[in-house]
XYZ file of C-alpha atoms in Angstrom:
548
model
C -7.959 226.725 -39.248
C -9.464 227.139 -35.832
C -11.450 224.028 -34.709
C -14.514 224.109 -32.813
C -14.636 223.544 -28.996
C -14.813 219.722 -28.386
C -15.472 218.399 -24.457
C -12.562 216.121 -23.547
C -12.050 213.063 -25.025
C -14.708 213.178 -27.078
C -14.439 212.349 -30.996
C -14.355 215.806 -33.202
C -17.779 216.395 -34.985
C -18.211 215.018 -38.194
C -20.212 217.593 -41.062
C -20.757 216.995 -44.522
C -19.734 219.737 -47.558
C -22.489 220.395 -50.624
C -21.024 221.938 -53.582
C -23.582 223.267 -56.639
C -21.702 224.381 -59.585
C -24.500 226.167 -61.235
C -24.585 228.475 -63.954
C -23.980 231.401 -62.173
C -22.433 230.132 -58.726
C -20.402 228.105 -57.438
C -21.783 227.846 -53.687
C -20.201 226.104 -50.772
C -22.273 224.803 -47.575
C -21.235 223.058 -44.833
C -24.080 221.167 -43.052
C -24.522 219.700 -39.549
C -26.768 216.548 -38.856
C -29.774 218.526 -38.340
C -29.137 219.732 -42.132
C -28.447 223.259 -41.097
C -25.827 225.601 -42.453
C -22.757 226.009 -40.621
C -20.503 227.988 -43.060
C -20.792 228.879 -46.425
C -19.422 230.372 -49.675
C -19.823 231.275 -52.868
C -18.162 232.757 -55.983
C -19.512 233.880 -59.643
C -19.156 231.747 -62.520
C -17.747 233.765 -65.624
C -18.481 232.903 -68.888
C -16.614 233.323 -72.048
C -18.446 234.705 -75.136
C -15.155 234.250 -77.875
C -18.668 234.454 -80.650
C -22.041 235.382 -80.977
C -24.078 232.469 -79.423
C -20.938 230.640 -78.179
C -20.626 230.299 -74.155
C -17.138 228.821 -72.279
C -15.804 228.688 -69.169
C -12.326 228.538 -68.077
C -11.429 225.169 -66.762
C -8.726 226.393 -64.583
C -10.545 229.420 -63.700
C -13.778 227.104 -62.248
C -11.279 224.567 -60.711
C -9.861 227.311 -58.605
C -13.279 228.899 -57.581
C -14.429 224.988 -56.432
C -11.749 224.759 -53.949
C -11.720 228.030 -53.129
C -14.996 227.883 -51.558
C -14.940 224.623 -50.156
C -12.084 225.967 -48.147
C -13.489 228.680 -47.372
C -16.642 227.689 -45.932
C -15.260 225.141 -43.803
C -12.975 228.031 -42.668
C -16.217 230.096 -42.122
C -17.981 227.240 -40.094
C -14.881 226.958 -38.286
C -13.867 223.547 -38.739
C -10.775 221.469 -40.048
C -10.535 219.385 -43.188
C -10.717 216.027 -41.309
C -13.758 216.810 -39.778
C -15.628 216.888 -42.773
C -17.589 213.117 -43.196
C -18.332 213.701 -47.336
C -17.926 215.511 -49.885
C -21.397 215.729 -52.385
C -21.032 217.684 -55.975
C -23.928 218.683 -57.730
C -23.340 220.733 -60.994
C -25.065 222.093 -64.294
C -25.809 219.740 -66.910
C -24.699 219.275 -70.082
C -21.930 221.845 -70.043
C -18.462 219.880 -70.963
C -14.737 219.826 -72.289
C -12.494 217.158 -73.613
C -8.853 216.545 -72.821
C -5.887 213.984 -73.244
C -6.071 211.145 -71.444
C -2.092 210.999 -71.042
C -1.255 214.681 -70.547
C -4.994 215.640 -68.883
C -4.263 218.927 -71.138
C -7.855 220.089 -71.956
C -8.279 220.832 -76.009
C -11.003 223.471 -74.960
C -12.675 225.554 -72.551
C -15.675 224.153 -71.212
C -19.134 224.038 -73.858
C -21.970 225.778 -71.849
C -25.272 224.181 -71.939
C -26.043 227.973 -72.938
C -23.787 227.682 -75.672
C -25.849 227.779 -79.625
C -22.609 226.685 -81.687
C -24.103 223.505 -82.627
C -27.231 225.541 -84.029
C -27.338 224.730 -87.577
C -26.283 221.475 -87.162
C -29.472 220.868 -84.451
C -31.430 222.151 -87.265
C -30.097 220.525 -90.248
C -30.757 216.850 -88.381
C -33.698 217.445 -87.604
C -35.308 218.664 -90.508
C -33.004 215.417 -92.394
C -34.676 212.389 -93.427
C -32.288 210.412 -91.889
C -34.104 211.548 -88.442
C -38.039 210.922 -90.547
C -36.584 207.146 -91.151
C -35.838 206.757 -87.459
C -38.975 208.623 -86.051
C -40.762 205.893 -88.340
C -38.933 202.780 -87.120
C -39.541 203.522 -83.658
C -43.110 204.234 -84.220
C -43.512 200.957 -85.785
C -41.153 199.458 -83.335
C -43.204 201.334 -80.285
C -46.851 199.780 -81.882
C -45.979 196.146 -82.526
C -44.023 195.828 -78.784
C -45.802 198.774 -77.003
C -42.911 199.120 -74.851
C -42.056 203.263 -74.230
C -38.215 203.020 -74.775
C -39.592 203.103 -78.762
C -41.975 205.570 -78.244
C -39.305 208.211 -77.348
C -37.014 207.457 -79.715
C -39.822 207.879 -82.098
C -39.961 211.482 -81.738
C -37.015 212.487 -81.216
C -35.661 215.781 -82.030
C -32.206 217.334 -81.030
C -31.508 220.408 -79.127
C -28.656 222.965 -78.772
C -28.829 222.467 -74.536
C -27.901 218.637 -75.003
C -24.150 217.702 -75.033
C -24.074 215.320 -78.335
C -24.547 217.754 -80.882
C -21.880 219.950 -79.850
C -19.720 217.164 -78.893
C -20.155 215.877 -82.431
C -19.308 219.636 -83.509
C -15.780 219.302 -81.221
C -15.139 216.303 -83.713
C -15.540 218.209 -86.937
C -13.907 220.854 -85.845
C -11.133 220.197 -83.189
C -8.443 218.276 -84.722
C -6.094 217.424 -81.857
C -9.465 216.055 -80.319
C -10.267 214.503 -83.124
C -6.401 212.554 -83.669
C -6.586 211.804 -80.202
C -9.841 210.124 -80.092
C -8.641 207.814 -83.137
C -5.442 206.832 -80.466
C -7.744 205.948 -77.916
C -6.545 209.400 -75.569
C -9.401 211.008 -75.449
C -11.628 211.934 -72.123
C -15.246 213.296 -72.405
C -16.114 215.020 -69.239
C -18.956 217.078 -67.902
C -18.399 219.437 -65.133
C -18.413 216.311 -62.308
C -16.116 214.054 -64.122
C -13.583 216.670 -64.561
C -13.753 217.751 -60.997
C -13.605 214.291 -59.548
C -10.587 213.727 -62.171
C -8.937 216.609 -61.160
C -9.593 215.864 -57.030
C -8.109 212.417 -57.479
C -5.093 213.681 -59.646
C -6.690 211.594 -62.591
C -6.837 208.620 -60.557
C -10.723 208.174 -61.000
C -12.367 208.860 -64.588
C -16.403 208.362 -63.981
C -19.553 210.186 -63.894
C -22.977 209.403 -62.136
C -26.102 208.015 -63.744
C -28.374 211.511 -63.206
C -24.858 213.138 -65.118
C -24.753 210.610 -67.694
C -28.801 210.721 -68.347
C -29.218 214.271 -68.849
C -26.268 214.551 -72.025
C -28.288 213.444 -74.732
C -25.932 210.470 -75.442
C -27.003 207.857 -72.553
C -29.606 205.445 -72.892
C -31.850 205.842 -69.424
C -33.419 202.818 -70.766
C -30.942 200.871 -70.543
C -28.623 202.690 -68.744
C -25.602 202.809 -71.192
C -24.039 205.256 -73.404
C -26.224 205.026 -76.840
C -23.872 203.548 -79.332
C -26.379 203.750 -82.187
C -26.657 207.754 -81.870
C -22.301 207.613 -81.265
C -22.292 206.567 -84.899
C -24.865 208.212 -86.654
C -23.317 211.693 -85.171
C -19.878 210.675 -86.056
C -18.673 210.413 -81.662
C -16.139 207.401 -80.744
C -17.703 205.258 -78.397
C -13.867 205.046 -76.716
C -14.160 208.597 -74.965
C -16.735 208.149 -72.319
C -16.118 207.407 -68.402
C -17.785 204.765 -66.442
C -20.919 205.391 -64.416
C -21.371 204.552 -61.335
C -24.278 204.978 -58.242
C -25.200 208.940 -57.584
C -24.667 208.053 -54.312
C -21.358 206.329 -53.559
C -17.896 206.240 -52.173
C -16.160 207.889 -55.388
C -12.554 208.082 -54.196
C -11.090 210.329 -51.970
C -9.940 214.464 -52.970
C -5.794 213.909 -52.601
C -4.729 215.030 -49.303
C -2.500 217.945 -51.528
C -5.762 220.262 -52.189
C -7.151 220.878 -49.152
C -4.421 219.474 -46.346
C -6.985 216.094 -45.733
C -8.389 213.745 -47.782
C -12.061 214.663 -48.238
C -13.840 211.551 -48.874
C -15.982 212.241 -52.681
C -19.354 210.474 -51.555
C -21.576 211.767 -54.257
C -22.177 213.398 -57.705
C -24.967 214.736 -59.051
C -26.973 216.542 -61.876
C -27.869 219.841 -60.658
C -32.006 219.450 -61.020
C -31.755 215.643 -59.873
C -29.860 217.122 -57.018
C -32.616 219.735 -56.069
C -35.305 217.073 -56.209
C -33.328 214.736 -53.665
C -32.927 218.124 -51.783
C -36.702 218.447 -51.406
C -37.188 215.227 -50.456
C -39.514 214.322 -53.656
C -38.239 210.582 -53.051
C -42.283 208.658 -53.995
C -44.000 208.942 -57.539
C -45.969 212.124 -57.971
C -43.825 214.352 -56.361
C -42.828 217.535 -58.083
C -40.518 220.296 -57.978
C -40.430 223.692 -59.604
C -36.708 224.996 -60.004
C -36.817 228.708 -61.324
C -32.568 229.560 -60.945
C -31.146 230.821 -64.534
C -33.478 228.383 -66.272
C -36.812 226.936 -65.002
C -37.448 223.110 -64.522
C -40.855 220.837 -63.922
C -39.691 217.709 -62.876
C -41.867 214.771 -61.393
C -40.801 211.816 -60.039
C -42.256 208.721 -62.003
C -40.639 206.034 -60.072
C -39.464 203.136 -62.031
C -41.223 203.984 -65.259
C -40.236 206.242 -67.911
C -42.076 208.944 -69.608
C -41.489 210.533 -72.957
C -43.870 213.647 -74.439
C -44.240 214.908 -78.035
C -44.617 217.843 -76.636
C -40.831 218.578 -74.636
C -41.289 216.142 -71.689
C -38.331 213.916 -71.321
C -37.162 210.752 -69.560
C -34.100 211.494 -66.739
C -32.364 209.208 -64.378
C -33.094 211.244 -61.535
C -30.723 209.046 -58.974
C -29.394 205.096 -58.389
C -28.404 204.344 -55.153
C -27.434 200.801 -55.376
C -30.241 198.349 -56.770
C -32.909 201.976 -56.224
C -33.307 203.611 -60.129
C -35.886 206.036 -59.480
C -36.643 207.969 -62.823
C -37.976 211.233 -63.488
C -40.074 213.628 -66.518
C -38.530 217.030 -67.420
C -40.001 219.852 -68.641
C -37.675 222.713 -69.340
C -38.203 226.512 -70.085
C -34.928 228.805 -70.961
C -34.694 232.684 -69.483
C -36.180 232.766 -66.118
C -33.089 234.285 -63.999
C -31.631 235.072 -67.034
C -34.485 237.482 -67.940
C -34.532 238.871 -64.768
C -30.889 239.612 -64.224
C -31.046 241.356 -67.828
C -33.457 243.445 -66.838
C -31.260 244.336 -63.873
C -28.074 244.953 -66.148
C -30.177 247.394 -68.574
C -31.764 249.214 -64.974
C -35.071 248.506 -65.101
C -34.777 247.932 -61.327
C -31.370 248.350 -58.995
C -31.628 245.460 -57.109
C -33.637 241.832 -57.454
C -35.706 242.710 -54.265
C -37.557 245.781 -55.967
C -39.371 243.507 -58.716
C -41.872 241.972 -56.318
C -42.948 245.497 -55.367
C -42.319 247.268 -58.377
C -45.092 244.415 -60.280
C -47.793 244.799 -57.512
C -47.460 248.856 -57.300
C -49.651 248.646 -61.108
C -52.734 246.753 -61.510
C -51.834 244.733 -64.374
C -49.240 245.015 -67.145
C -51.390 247.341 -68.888
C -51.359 245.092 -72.059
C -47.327 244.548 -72.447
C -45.987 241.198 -72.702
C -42.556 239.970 -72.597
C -41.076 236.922 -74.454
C -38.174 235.379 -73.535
C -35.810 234.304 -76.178
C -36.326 230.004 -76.107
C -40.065 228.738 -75.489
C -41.337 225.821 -73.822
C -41.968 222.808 -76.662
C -40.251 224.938 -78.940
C -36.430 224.167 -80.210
C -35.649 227.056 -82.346
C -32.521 228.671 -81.251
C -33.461 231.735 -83.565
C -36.543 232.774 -81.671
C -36.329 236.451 -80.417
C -37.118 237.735 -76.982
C -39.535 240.654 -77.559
C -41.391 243.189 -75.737
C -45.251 243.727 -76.970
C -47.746 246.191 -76.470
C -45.825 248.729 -75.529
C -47.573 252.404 -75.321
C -46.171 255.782 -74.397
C -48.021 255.135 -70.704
C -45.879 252.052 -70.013
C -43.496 252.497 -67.166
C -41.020 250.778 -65.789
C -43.142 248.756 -62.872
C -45.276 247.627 -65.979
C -42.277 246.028 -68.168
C -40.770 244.450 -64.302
C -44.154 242.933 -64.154
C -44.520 241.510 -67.656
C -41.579 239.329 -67.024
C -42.335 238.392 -63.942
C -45.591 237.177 -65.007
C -44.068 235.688 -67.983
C -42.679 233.423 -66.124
C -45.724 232.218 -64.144
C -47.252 231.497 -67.894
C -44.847 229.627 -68.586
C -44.840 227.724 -65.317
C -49.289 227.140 -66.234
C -47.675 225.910 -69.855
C -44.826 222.974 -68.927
C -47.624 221.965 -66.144
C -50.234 221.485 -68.299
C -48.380 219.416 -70.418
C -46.850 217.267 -67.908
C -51.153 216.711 -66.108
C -51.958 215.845 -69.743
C -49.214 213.168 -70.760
C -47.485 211.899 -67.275
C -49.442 209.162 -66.175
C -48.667 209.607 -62.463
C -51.192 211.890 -60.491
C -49.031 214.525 -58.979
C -48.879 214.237 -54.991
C -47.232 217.456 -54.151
C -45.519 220.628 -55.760
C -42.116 222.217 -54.043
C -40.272 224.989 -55.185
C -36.687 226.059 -55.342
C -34.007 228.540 -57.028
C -33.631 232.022 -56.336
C -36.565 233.301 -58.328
C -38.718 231.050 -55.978
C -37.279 234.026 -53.405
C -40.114 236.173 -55.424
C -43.552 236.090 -54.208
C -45.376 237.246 -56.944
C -44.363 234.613 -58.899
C -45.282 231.920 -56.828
C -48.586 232.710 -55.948
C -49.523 233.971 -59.479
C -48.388 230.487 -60.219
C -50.283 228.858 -57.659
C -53.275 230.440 -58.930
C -52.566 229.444 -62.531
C -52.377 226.061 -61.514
C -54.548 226.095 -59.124
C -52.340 223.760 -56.645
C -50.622 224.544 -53.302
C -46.827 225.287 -53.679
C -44.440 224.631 -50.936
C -41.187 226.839 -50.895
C -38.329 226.054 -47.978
C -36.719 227.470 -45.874
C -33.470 227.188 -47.897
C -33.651 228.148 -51.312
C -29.860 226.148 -52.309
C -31.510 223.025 -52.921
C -29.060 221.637 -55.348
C -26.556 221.860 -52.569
C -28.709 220.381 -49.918
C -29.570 217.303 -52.046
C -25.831 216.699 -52.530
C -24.973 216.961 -48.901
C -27.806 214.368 -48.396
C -27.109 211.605 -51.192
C -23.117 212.011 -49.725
C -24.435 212.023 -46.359
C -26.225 208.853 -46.525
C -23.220 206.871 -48.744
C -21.219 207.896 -45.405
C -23.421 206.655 -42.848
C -23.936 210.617 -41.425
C -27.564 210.143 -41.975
C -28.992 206.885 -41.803
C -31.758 206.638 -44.796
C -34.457 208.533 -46.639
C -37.289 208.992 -43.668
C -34.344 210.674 -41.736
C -33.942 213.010 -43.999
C -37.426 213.922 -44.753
C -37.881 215.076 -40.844
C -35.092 217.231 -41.653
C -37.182 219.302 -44.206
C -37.897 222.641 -43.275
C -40.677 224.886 -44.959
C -40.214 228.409 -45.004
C -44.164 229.405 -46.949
C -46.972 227.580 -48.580
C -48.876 229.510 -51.393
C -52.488 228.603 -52.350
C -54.875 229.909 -54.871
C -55.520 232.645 -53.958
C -57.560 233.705 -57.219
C -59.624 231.885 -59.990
C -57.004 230.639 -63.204
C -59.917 231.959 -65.510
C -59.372 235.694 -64.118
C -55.807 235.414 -65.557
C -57.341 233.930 -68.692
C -57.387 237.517 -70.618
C -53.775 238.472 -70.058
C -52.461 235.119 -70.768
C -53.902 234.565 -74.302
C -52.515 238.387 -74.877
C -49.161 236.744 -73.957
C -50.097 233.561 -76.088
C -50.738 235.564 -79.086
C -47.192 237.561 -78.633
C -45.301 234.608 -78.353
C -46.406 233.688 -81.769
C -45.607 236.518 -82.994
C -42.129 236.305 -81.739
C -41.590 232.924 -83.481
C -42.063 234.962 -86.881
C -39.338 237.244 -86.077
C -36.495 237.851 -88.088
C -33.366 238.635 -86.310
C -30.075 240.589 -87.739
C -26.904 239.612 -86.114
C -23.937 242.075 -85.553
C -20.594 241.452 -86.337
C -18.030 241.812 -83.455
C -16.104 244.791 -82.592
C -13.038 244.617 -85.183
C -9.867 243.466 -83.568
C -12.139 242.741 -79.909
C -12.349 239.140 -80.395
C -15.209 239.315 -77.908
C -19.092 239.378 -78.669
C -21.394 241.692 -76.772
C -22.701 239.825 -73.400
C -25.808 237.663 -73.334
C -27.878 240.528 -71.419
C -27.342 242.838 -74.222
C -29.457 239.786 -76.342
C -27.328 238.241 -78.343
C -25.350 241.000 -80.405
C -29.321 241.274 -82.109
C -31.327 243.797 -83.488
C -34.641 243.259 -84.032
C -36.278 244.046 -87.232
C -40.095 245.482 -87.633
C -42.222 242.878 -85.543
C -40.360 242.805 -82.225
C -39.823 245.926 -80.969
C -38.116 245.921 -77.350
């Protein structure tokens, strides 16, 4: 690789690498000390459907993509291997595999967070009165002590994004896992522990407290693994790696991958990773991620918050004694939606949609649902178009899911003003949906709040290249990095929330509609093995009710 002019004598230049293994993606970017991109690359992410509702991904298959385009984007920027200061890897949550701890032979493909396997057992536990004797502990537990560690646990409900219910279906249902856990040889890894396992040859078996906090198994409390939930879903305690700082010198990649050792200086949750990216480091900051799924989160400092009503506690990063926490909000189908609509032509290309929604007045009274809801854990719900009439055109469908998705942003934040106790100082967002401008300022109106949007979209990356930036010494602390920040548009209200107020409660009213559905599942093709795609909703039909 070609290495870039240097005057005499002088010491190469240093960069650091962020790496975002998202859903979709895997993207590569090389950054200089004023933050800015020097080379990049990136590469799809292919899912497996072997079943209706299940979602994989080739471990060898993503291992090769991640060093592919770290290599490649450090060829791109020009530099060599040794000139890179840190390595930072931020990656989807929740998704995971298992393998033997002697062998490092994985017994499955990765588990998407996308994945519904673990559906009827998410919905047998939480209708059980197992779960009704726990919510009513905790309640009492949560009144006597007042203390919000009980108050979570007092509601809680399980979900088919979190990790422990289909971890606890790999148990029942994987049997080499299964002996291999009773021998004390299994590994439980999500996407960063098996990357940093496979970088350092299995030399280093750990994850990273945002990692850890966002699996449904780890206490953010008090920052363990939750032994009591372990036993009542049947998971040994033995299989878990150690956590360490999100920031922090994790090993070193073996010198065999990519000709140098590239020093591993952080890991990091994907949305925790976004937030460090836009700088949303003091209490009240927000961030609005809209990528294949769209996340509220809001920095809440060193106190947790919990909501009835789908909020949820997060370590968002420790750097040594600094625990800074965070509240979640999450809503399912944003980029998904969109990039379904692409694959059944509503539109050619991404660009169009912003045009094609503002080219018709309104949606002329047709609403789209996406399939999952915000505050609503029913993996059955059925994506649905309403109100459709003989007069409805393309541009008027494009713009029903666009604005979908600006209800839903007015929903999660409504929730999170009414039960976050931290006044919100600021709003940023992020993800390539955040690209579209008629979803953020139809969202800035809704919410009637200014919404910054950067200059760089890839925050995930960014806020990896930062937290292994600063374990490195290439940038000295957090006001360094905040001068770095550059903002590409600011939307304000442009338009009074009530004025929306009409086509909202239409949407309101369809969404209800849509949780009465009833859905019919098709078998797959005989011999194929394979289930229709996820665009192509599920392998569904949908009965009288939902008409699409």
């Amino acid at each position: 690789m070609p290495c870039e002019q240097q005057e005499s004598g002088a010491p190469p230049a240093r960069y650091v690498v962020g790496v975002d293994v998202g859903s979709t993606v895997v993207k590569c970017h090389v950054y200089d000390r004023a933050a800015t991109v020097r080379g990049s690359s990136c590469r799809k992410v292919e899912s497996i459907y072997p079943r209706p509702g299940w979602v994989e991904l080739d471990p060898e298959v993503l291992w090769s993509q991640f060093v592919g385009v770290i290599k490649e984007a450090v060829q791109v920027a020009g530099l060599h291997m040794r000139q890179i200061a840190g390595l930072g890897i931020s990656t989807q949550r929740g998704t995971f595999i298992t393998w033997h701890k002697r062998t490092g032979k994985p017994f499955h493909n990765f588990i998407s967070w996308q994945d519904s396997r673990s559906a009827e057992l998410v919905n047998s536990w939480n209708k059980s009165l197992l779960l009704k004797v726990v919510h009513v502990i905790f309640t009492i537990l949560h009144f006597l002590t007042g203390n919000d560690r009980y108050l979570a646990a007092s509601f809680l409900t399980f979900s088919t994004q979190q990790a422990s219910m289909k971890l606890s279906w790999v148990f029942k249902n994987i049997h080499e896992a299964e002996e291999a856990a009773k021998k004390n040889n299994c590994c439980f890894g999500t996407v960063d522990t098996w990357l940093l396992y496979r970088l350092t040859k299995g030399s280093v078996y750990a994850t990273d407290y945002s990692n850890a906090s966002a699996t449904g198994i780890f206490e953010p409390y008090t920052k363990c693994w939750n032994p009591t939930l372990c036993s009542l879903l049947s998971i040994p305690t033995s299989i878990y790696p150690s956590v360490r700082d999100t920031s922090f010198n994790f090993g070193s990649a073996d010198a065999e991958i990519f000709g140098a050792p590239i020093p591993i200086m952080a890991m990091v949750a994907d949305q925790q990773s976004a937030m460090f990216g836009e700088c949303c480091f003091h209490p009240g900051d927000a961030k609005l991620t809209m990528g294949t799924g769209g996340f509220w989160n809001v920095n809440t400092g060193e106190r947790l918050f919990a909501s009835q009503r789908g909020l949820y506690p997060l370590i968002g990063w420790k750097i040594g004694e600094e625990v800074v926490y965070l509240t979640e909000g999450c809503m399912s189908d944003v980029g998904t939606a969109i990039k379904w609509a692409q694959d059944i032509n509503l539109f050619t290309s991404v660009d169009e949609t912003e045009k094609m929604a503002r080219s018709v007045v309104d949606s002329q009274g047709v609403c789209f649902v996406p399939g999952f809801q915000v505050s609503v854990n029913d993996p059955y719900l059925c994506a649905s178009f309403m109100g459709l009439k003989p007069s409805t055109t393309r541009n008027h469908l494009v713009r029903a899911i666009l604005e979908s998705v600006a209800f839903r942003n007015k929903q999660l934040y409504d929730i999170i003003v009414k039960d976050v106790r931290v006044p919100l100082q600021s709003i940023r967002a992020d993800g390539g949906v955040s690209n579209n401008s008629f979803v953020m300022q139809m969202t800035s109106d809704l919410i009637n709040k200014k919404i910054e949007k950067p200059a760089n979209a890839d925050m995930s990356s960014l806020g990896a290249a930062f937290l292994a930036g600063l374990a490195s010494g290439f940038w000295s602390d957090k006001e360094q990095l905040k001068k770095l920040r550059r903002i590409e548009a600011v939307f304000e209200p442009q338009k009074d929330p009530e004025e929306y107020r009409p086509a909202m409660d239409t949407w309101l009213q369809a969404m209800k509609r849509s949780l009465r559905c009833k859905i019919l599942q098709l078998p797959s093709f005989p011999g194929s093995g394979h289930s229709t795609e996820p665009h192509q909703l599920n392998s569904s039909i949908v009965e009288k009710g939902c008409s699409f």
